[in-house]
Coordinates of C-alpha atoms and ligand atoms in Angstrom, one line a residue:
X67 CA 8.1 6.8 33.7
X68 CA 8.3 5.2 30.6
X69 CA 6.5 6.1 27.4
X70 CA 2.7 5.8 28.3
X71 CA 0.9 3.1 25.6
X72 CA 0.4 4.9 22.2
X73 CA 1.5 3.7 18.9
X74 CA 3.2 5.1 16.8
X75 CA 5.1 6.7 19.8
X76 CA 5.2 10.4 20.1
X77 CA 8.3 12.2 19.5
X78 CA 8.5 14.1 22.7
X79 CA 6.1 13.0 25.8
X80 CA 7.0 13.6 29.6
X81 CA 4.9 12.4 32.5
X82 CA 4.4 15.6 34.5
X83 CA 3.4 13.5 37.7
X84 CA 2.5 9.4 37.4
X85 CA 0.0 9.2 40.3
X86 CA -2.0 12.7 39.7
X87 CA -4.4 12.0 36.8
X88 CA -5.4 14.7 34.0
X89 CA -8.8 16.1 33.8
X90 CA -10.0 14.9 30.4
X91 CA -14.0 15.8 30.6
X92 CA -13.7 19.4 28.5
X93 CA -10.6 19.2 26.8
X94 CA -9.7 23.0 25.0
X95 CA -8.4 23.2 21.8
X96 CA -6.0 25.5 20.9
X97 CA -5.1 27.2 17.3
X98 CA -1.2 27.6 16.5
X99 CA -0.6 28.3 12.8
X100 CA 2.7 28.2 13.7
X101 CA 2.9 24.6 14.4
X102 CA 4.0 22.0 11.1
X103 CA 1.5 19.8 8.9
X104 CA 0.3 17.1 11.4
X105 CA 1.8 18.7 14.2
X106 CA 0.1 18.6 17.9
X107 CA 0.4 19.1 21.6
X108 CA -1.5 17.5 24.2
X109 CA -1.5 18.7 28.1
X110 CA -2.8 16.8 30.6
X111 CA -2.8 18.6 33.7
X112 CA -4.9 17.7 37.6
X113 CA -7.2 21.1 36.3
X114 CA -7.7 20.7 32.8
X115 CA -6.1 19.6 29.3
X116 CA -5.4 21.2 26.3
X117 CA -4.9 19.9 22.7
X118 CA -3.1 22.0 19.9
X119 CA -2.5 22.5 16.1
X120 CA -2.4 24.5 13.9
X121 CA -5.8 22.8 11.6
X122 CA -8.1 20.4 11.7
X123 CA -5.8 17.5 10.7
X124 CA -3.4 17.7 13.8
X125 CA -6.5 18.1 16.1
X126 CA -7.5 14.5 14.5
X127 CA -4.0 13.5 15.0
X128 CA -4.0 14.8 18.9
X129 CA -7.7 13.0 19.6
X130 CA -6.3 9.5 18.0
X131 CA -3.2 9.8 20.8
X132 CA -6.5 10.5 23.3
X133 CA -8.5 7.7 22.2
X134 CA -5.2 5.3 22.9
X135 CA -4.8 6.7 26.0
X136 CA -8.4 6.4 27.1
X137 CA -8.3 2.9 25.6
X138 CA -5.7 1.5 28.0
X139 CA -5.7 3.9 30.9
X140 CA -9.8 4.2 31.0
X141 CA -10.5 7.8 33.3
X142 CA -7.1 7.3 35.1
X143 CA -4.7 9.0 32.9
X144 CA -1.8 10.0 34.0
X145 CA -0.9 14.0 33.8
X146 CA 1.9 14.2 30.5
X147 CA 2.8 16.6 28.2
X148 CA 3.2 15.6 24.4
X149 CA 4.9 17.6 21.3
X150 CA 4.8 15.3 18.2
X151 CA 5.1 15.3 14.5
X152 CA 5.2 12.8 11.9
X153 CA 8.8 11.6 10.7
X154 CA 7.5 11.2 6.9
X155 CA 4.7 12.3 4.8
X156 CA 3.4 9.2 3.1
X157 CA 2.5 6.5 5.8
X158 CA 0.5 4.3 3.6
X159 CA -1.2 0.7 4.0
X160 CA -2.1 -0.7 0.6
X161 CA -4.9 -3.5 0.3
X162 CA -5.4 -5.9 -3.0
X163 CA -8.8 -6.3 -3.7
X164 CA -8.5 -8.6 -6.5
X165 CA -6.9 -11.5 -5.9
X166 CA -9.6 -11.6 -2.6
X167 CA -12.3 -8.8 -2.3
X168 CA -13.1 -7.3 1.1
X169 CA -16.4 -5.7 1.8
X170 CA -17.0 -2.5 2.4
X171 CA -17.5 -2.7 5.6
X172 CA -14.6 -4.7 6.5
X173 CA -12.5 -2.2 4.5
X174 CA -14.4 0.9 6.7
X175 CA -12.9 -1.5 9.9
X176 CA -9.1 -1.1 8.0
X177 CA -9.3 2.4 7.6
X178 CA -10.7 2.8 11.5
X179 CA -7.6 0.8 12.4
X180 CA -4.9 2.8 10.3
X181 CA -6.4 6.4 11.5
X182 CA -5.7 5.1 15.1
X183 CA -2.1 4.6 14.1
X184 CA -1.8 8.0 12.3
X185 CA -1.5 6.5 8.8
X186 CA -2.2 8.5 6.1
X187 CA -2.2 7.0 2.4
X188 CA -5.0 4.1 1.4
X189 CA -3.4 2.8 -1.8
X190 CA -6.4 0.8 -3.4
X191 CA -5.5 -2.0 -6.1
X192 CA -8.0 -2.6 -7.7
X193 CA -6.8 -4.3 -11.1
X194 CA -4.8 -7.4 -11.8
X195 CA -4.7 -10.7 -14.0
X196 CA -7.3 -12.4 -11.7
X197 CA -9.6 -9.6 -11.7
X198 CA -10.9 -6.2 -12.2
X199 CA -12.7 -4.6 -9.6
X200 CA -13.5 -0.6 -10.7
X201 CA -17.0 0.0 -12.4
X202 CA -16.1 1.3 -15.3
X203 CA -19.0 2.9 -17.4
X204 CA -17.2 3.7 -20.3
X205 CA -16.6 0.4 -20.7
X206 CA -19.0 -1.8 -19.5
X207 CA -17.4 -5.4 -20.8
X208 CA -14.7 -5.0 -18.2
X209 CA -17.1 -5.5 -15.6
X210 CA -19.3 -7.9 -17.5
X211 CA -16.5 -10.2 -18.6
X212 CA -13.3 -9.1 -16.8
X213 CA -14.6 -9.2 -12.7
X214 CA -14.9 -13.1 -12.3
X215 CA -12.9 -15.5 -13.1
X216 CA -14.0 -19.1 -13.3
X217 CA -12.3 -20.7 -10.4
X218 CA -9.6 -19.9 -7.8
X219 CA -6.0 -22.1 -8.1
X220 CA -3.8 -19.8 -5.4
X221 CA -1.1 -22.1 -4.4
X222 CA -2.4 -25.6 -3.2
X223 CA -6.0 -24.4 -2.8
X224 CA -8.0 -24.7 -5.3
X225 CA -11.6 -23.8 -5.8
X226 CA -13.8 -24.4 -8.7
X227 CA -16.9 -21.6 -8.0
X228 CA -16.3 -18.9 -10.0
X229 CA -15.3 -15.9 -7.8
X230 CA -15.3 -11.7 -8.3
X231 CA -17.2 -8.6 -8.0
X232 CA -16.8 -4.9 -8.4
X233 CA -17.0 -2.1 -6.7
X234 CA -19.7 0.4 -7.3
X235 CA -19.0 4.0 -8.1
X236 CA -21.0 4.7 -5.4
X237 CA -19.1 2.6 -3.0
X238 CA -15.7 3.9 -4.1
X239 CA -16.6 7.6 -3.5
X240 CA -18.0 6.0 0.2
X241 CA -14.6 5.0 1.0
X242 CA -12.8 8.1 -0.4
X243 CA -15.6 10.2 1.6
X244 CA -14.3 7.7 4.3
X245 CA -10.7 8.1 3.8
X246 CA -10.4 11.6 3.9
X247 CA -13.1 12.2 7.1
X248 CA -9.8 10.7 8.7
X249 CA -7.3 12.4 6.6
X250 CA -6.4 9.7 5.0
X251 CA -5.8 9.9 0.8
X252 CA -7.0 7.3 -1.6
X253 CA -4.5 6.3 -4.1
X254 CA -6.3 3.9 -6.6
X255 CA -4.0 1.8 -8.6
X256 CA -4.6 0.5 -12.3
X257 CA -1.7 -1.6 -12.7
X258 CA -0.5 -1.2 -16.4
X259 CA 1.2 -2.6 -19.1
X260 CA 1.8 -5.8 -17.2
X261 CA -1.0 -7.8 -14.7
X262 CA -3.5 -7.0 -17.7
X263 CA -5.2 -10.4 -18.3
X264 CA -8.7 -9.6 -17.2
X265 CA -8.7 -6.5 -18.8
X266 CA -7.2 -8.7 -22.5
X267 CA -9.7 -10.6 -21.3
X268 CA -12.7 -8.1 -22.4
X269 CA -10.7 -6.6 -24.7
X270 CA -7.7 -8.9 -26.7
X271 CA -6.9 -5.9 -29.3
X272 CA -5.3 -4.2 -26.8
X273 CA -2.7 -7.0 -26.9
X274 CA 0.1 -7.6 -29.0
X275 CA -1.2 -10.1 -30.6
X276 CA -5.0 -10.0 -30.6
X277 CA -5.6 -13.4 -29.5
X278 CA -7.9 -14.5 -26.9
X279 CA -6.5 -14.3 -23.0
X280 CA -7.7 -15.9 -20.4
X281 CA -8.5 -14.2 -17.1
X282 CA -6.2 -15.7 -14.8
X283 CA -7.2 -18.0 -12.0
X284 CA -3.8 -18.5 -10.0
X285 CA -0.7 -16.2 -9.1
X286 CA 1.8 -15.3 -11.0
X287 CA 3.8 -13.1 -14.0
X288 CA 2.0 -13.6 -17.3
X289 CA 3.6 -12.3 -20.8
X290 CA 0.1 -11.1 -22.1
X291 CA 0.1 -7.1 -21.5
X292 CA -1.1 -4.1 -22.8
X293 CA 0.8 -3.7 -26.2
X294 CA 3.0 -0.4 -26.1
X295 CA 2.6 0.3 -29.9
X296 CA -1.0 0.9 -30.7
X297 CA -2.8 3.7 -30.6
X298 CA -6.0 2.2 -29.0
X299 CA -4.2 1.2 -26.1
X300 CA -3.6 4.8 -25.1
X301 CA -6.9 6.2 -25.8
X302 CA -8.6 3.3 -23.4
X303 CA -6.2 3.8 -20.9
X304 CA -6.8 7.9 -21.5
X305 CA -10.4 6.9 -21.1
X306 CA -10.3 5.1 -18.0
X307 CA -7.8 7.3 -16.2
X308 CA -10.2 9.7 -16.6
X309 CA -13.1 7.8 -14.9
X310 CA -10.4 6.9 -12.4
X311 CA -9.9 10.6 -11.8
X312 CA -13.3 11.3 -11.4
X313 CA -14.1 8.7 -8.4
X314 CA -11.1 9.5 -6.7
X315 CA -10.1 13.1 -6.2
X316 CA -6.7 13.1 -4.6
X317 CA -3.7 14.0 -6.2
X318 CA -1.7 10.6 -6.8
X319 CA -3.0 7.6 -9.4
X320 CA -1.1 4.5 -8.7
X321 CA -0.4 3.1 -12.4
X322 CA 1.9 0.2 -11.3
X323 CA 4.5 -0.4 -14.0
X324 CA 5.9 -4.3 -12.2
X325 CA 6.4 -7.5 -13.5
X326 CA 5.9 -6.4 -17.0
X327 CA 7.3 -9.3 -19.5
X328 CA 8.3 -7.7 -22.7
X329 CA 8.4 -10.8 -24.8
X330 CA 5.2 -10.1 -27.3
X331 CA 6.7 -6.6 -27.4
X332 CA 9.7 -7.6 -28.8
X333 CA 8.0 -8.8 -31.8
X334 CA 5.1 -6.8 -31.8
X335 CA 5.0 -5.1 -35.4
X336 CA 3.0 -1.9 -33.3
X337 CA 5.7 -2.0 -30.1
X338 CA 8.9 -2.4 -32.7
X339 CA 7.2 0.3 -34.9
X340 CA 6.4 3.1 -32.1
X341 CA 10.2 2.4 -30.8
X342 CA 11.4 2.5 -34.6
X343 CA 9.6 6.5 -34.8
X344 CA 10.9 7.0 -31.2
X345 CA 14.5 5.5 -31.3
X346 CA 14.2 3.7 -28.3
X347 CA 16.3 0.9 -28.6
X348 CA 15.3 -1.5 -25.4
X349 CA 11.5 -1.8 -24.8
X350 CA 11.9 -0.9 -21.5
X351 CA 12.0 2.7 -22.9
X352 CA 8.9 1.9 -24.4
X353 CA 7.3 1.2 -21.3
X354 CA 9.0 4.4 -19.6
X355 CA 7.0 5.9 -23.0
X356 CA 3.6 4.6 -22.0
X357 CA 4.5 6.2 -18.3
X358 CA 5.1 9.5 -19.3
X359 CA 2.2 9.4 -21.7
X360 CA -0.1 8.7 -18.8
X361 CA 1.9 10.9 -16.7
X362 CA 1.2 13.8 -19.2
X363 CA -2.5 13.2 -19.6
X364 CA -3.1 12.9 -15.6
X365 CA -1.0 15.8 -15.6
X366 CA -3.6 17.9 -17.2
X367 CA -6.1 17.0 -14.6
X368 CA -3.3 18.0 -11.6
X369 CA -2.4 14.6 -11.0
X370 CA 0.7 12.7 -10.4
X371 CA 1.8 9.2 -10.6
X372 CA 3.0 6.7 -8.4
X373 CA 4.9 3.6 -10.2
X374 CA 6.6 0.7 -8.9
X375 CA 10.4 0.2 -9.2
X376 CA 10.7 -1.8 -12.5
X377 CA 9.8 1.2 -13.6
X378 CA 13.1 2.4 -13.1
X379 CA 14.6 0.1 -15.7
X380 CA 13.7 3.0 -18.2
X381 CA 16.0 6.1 -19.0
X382 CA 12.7 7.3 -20.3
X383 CA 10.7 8.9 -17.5
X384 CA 8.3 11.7 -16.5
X385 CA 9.0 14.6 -14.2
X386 CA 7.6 14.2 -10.8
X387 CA 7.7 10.7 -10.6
X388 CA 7.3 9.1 -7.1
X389 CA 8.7 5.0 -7.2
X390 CA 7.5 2.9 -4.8
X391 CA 10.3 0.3 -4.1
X392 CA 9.2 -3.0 -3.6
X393 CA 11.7 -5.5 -5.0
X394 CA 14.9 -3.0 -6.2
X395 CA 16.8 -5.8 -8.1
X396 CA 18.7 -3.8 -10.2
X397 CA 19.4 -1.7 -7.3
X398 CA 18.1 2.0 -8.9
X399 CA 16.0 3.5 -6.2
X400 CA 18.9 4.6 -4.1
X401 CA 20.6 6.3 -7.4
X402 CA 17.3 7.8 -8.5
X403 CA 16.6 9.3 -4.8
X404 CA 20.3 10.7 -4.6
X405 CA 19.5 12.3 -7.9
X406 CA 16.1 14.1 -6.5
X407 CA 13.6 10.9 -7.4
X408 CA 11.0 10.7 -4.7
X409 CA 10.6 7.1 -3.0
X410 CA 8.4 5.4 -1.2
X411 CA 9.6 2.3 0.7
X412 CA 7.9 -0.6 0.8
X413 CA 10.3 -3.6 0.3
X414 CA 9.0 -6.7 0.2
X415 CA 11.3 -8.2 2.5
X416 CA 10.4 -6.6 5.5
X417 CA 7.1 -4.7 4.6
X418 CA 5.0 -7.5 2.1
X419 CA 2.0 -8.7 5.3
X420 CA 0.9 -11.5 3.1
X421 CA 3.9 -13.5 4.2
X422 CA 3.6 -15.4 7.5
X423 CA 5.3 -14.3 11.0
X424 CA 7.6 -17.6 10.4
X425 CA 9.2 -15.3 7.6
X426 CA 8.5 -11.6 8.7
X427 CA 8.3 -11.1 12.5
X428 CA 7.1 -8.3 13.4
X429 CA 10.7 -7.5 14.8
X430 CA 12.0 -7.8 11.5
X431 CA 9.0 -5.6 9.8
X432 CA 9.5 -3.0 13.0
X433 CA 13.5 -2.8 12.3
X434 CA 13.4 -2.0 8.4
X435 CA 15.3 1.4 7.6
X436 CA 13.7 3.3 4.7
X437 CA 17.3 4.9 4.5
X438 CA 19.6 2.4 2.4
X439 CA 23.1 2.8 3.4
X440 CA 23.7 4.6 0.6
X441 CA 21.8 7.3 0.2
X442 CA 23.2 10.4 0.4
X443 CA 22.1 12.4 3.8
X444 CA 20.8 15.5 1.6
X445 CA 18.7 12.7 -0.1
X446 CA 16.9 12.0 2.7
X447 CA 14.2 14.1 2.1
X448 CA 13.8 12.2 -1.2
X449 CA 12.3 8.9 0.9
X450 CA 8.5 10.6 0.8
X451 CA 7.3 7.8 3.4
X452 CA 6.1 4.3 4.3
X453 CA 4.1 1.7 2.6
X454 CA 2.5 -2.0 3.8
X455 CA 0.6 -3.6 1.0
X456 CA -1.5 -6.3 2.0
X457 CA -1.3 -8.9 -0.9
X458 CA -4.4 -11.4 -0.9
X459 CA -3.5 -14.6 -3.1
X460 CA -3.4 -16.7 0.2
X461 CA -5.3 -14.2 2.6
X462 CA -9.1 -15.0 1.6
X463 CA -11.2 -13.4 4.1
X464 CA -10.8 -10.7 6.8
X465 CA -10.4 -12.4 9.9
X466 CA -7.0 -14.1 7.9
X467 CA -6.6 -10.6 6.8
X468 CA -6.1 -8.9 10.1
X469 CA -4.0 -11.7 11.7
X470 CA -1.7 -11.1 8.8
X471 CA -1.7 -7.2 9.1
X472 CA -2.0 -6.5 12.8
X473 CA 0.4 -5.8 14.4
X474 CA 2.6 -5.9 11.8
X475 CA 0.6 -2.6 10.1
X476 CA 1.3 -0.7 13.6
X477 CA 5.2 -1.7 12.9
X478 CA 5.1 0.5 9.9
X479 CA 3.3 2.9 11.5
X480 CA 5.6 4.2 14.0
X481 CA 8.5 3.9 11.5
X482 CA 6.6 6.7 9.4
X483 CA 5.9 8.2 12.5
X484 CA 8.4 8.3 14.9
X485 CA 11.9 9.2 14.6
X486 CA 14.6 6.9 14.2
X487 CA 15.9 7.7 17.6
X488 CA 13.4 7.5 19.5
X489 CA 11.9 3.7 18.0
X490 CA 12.6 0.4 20.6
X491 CA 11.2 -2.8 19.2
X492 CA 10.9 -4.1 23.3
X493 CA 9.0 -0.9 24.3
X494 CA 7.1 -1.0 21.2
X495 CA 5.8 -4.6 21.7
X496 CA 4.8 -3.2 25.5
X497 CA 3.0 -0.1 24.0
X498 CA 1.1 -3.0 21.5
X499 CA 0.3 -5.0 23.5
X500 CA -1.1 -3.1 25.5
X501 CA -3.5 -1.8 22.9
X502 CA -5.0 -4.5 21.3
X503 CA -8.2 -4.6 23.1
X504 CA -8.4 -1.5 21.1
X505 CA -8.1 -2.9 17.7
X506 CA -10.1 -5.7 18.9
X507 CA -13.3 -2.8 19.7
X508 CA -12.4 -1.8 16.3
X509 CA -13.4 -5.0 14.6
X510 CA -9.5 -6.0 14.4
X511 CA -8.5 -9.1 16.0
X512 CA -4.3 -8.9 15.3
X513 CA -2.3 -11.8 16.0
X514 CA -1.9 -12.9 19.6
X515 CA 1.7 -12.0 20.8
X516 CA 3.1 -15.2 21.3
X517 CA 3.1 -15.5 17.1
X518 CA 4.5 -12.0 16.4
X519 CA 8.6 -13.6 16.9
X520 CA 8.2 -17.0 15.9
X521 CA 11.9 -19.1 17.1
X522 CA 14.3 -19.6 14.5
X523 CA 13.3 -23.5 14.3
X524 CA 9.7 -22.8 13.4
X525 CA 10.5 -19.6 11.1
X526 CA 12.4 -22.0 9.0
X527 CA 9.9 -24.5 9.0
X528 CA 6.7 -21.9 8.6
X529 CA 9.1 -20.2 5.8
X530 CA 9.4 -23.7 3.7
X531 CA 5.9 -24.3 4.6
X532 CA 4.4 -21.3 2.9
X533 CA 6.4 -21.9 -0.3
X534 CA 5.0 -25.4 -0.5
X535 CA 1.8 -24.5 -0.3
X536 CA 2.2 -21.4 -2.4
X537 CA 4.0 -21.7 -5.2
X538 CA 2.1 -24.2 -8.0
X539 CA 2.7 -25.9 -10.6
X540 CA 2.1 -23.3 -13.2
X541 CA 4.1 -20.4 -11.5
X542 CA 6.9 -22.7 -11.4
X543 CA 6.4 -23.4 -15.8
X544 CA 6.0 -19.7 -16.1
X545 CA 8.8 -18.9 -13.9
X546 CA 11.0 -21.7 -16.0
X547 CA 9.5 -20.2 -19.3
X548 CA 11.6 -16.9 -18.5
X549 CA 8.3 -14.9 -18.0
X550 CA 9.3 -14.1 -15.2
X551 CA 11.8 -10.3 -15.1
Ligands
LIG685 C1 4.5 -6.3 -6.6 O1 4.6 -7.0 -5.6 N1 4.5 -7.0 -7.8 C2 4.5 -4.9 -6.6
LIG686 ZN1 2.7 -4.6 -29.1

């Protein structure tokens, strides 16, 4: 028989016997230290099933696989053994909350969803140029002036009511309480020195210049970012790392490090001045400076930090540094992995939901191979895992929001998952399908099938389409204005 309809699909599962159904009413669990971290078996037999793991989090793991199982086969399931394990450790889903804010509610419904497809990792972002969304008690202005900006201009859409929010304390530690009551980890990100307006916004001497910045109402790379040279920009960000830490207890702090535009730190009397002392000679040292500084502080607490790839353009960088490869221009992931650099992929190309079927099917998201070609073998071990941001410039409320991510989310799922070997984008598709009525219970109503592989006369079209109607004006004179990397 073939695979029965989970997702991600289990490593090892034979059908015992098709037409005898298991006995799922009391289903025994059973301890085995001996078994790996996520590990589980599940045996359903005509007298009685058994799950087993060796803690708490495989037995979640094992009762997900149930609950799919149940979902499409109802009291009729067919007798099967199951061994599986996850391929990778990270198998993350990130969700921007500032472009577009979600509830929490409708974030509670995401985090249902990704537990059912065994992910692992909520990466939160939470700060950008259009808004910034943590309560910050230390510094009160950055919710009072920095969490609304007066009007919306995302691509052709404008709208001129102002727009934000923040999330409480309270209602951050809900969704890490959340989170981890499904083993999933909350990876909060404070995107620093670039995507900084709102924050210059509330507080301008943080800039290199000093002078007034507005919060930004439209997408984009802006040159106004937190200066590297002054001393007042590392005790703020020691500040609020350190609220940071105490709302989210888990062991990695997201502190982005993309699209950072060094042109007011190349004439910055405070940047040229730090990388005079220093004898950096490029200021892309000077950010790798400000990484390892934060690095070092979150250090002291037992935390890490997760950066994106531009980071990479710096020969200046802390120990135990995990990149998360989005867009690897300059091609340094592969090199930094095959030197011992842990990586998360996440590249844009295949991985980036915001984008419509037209230009990422969900074949193309499904067939992504975290392994460049490369990468050394004995690196392998180097590619920590899996991540699908959610971006939400053009994705401005949750019913756009789960069209865009499901099933494309499940994609990345069973890539973390399930071994290489064992993945089929046809049987995959059959599995999905099949499942949907689940997400849709959850509060998830994915795209209908019939868009998921869009032919390649309306993938061009949708393709040119979205860029026409989400690229503006002022992206294009910033882009043109080399602000862009
Ligand atoms: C990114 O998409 N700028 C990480
Ligand atoms: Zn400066």
């Amino acid at each position: 028989m073939t695979c029965p309809c989970i997702v991600p699909k289990p490593n090892r599962c034979i059908v015992t016997d098709a037409a005898v159904f298991a006995d799922v009413r009391n289903i025994r669990k059973e301890v085995d230290t001996s078994l790996a971290d996520g590990e589980y078996t599940v045996q359903l037999t005509e007298s009685g099933s058994v799950i087993t793991a060796a803690d708490e989090k495989g037995f979640f793991y094992a009762k997900q696989t149930l609950r799919q199982l149940n979902a499409v086969y109802g009291d009729k399931i067919p007798c099967m053994v199951i061994q599986d394990a996850p391929a990778f450790a990270h198998r993350g889903f990130m969700l921007d909350s500032v472009r577009h804010m979600q509830s929490i509610d409708e974030i509670k419904t995401l985090i249902d969803a990704a537990a059912v497809f065994k992910f692992n990792v909520f990466h939160w972002h939470l700060s950008d140029d259009q808004g910034f969304r943590f309560e910050s008690e230390t510094f009160p202005e950055l919710i009072e002036q920095s969490s609304v900006r007066p009007s919306s201009d995302f691509g052709d859409v404008h709208d001129s009511n102002p727009y934000g929010g923040y999330y409480t304390k309270a209602q951050m530690r809900e969704i890490v309480q959340y989170c981890h009551d499904r083993f999933i980890t909350v990876i909060p990100e404070f995107d620093l020195p670039g995507h900084t307006s709102a924050v210059l916004h509330a507080k301008p001497e943080l800039s290199c210049t000093g002078e007034a910045v507005k919060i930004k109402t439209c997408g984009g790379v802006f040159p106004d970012i937190l200066c590297g040279g002054k001393d007042e920009v590392y005790d703020f960000l020691y500040a609020l790392l350190d609220e940071v830490c105490d709302v989210f207890p888990d062991e990695y702090i997201h502190i982005g490090g993309d699209e950072a535009p060094k042109k007011h730190w190349q004439t910055c009397v405070h940047c040229q001045k730090k990388m005079k002392e220093l004898h950096f000679t490029d200021e892309e040292q000077l950010q790798g400076y400000m990484t390892c500084r934060m690095a070092e502080h979150l250090g002291k607490k037992g935390r890490k930090v997760i950066c994106w790839n531009e980071t990479l353009a710096s020969d200046v960088l802390p120990q135990d540094l995990i990149i998360q490869n989005w867009m690897d221009r300059k091609k340094q992931c592969t090199p930094f992995a095959n030197k011992g650099g842990k990586v998360i992929y996440s590249d844009y190309y295949h991985y980036y939901t915001d984008y419509p079927y037209d230009m990422t099917p969900v074949k193309k998201t499904y067939s992504a191979d975290p392994f460049a070609q490369d990468l050394f073998p004995a690196a392998y071990q180097n590619i920590v895992g899996v991540e699908t941001p959610i971006w939400t410039e053009h994705v401005r409320d949750f019913s756009r929001l789960c069209y865009v991510t499901w099933p494309r989310f499940a994609a990345v799922s069973e890539t973390g998952w399930t071994k290489k070997e064992n993945k089929d984008y046809n049987d995959f598709k059959r599995r999905m399908i099949a499942l949907l009525p689940l997400l849709s219970e959850i509060g998830i109503q994915a795209a209908p099938p019939e868009d998921w592989d869009p032919n390649p006369v309306k993938r061009l079209f949708g393709t040119a389409t979205f860029f026409m109607h989400t690229v503006n004006k002022e992206m294009i004179v910033n882009f043109l204005k080399g602000n862009k990397d």
